[in-house]
Tab-separated table of C-alpha atoms in Angstrom:
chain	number	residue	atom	x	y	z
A	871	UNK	CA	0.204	-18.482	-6.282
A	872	UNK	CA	2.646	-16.042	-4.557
A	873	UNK	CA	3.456	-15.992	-0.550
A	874	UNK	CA	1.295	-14.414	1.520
A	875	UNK	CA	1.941	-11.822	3.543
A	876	UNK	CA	2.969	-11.271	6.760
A	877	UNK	CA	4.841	-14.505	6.157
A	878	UNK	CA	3.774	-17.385	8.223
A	879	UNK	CA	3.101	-21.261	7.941
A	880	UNK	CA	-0.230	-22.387	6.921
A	881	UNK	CA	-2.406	-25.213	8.443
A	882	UNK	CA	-0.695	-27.916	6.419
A	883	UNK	CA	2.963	-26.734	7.664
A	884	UNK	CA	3.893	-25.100	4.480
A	885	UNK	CA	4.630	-21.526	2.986
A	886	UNK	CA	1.143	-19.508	3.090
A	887	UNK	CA	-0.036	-18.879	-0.159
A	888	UNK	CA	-2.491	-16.293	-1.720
A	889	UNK	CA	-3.845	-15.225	-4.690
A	890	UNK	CA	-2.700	-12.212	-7.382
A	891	UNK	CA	-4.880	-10.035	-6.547
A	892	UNK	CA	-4.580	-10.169	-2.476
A	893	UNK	CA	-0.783	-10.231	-3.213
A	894	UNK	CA	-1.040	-7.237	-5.059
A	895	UNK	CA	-2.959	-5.788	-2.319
A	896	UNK	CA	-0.453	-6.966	0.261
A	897	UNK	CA	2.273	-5.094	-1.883
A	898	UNK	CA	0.501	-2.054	-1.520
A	899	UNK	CA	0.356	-1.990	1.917
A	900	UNK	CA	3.999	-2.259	2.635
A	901	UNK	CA	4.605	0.590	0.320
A	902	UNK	CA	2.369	2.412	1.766
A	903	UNK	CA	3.614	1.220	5.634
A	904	UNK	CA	7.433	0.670	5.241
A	905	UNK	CA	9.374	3.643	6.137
A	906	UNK	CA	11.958	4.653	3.934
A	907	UNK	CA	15.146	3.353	5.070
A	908	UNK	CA	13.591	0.537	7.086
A	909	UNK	CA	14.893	-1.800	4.279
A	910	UNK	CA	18.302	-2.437	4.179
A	911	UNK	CA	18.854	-3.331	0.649
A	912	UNK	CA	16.186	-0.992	-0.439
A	913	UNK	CA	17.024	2.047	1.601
A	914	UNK	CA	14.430	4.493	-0.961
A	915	UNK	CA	11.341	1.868	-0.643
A	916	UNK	CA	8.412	2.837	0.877
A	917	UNK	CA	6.117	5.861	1.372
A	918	UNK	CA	6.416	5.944	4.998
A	919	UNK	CA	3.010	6.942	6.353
A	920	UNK	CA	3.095	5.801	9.911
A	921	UNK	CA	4.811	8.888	10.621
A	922	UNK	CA	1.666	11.050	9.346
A	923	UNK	CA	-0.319	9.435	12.547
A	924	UNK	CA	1.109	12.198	14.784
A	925	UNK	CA	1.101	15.219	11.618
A	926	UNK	CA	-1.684	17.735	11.992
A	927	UNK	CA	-4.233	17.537	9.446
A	928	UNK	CA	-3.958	19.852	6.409
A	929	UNK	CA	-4.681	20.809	3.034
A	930	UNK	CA	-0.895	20.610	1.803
A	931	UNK	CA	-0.087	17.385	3.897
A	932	UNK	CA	-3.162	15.670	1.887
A	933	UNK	CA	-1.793	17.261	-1.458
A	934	UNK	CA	1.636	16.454	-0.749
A	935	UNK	CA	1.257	12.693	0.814
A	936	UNK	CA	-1.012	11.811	-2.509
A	937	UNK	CA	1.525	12.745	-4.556
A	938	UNK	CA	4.359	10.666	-2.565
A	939	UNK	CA	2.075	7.819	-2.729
A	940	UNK	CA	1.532	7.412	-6.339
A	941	UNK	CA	4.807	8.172	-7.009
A	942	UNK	CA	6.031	5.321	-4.853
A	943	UNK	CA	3.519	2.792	-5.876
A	944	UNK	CA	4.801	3.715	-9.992
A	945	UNK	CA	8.467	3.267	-8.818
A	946	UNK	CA	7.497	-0.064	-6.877
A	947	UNK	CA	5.163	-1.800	-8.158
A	948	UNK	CA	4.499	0.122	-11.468
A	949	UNK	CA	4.737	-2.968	-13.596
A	950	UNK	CA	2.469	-4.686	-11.490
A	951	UNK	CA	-0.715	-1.810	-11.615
A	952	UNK	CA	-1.817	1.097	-12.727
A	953	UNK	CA	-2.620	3.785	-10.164
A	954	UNK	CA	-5.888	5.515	-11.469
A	955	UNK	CA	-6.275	7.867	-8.401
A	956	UNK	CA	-5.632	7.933	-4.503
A	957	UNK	CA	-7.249	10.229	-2.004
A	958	UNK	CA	-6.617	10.423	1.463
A	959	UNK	CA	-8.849	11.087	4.617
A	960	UNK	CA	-7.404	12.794	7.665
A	961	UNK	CA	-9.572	12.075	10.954
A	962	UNK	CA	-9.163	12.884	14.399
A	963	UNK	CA	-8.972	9.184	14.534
A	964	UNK	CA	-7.934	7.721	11.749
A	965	UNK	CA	-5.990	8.094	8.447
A	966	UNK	CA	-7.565	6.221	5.623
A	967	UNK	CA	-5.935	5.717	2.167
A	968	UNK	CA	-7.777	4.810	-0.486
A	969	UNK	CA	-6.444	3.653	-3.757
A	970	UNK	CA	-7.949	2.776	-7.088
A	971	UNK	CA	-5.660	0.625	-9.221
A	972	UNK	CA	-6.001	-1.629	-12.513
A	973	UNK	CA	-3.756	-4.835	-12.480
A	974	UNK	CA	-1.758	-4.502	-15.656
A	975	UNK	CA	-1.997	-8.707	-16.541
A	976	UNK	CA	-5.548	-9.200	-15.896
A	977	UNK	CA	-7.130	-5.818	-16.773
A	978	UNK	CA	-9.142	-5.767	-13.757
A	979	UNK	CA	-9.561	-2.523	-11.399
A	980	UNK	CA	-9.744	-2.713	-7.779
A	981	UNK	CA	-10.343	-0.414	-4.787
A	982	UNK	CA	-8.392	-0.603	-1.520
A	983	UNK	CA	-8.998	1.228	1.315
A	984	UNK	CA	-6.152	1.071	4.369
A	985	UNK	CA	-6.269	2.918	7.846
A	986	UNK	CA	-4.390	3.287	10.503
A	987	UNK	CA	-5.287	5.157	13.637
A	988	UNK	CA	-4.254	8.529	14.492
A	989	UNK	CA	-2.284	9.650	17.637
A	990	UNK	CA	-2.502	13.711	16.624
């Protein structure tokens, strides 16, 4: 079991606890979500995408955020998974990411889609 994330205390007043697989999918998130620099000891994590909620939608912006998002999630959490693709939707009201990913232990490929709405 690992701690689940946001961290908080469950029903029984311990550590919350989750599974590999929604941990993994937890881990993803904050890549995706933590802003580089936001870290203190970690000052190059993250891919930093709440900024692209006020970017105008493009061609290159898609291009270029896919490619900053698997590279982060191989420098992160590249012993973890295996990023098999992720493409990116630009709405006028939403961004969704979604990412296709094999845990290296188990084998197993997932799909998770995030969003976030769009100011822009």
């Amino acid at each position: 079991m690992q701690i689940d994330y946001p961290f908080h205390i469950d029903g029984r007043g311990r550590v919350a606890e989750t599974g590999e697989e929604l941990h993994i999918r937890q881990l993803i998130e904050q890549v995706l979500f933590t802003a580089p620099g936001e870290r203190v000891n970690r000052p190059t994590f993250g891919a930093g995408l709440l900024r692209l909620i006020f970017a105008p939608a493009s061609d290159e912006l898609q291009a270029a955020t896919r490619f900053l998002v698997q590279g982060q999630l191989q420098q992160w959490l590249g012993q973890l998974i295996q990023v098999e693709a992720v493409d990116l939707t630009f709405t006028e009201s939403d961004l969704v990411i979604d990412i296709r990913y094999q845990i290296r232990q188990s084998q197993r490929s997932f799909r998770s889609r995030f969003s976030r709405p769009r100011s822009g």
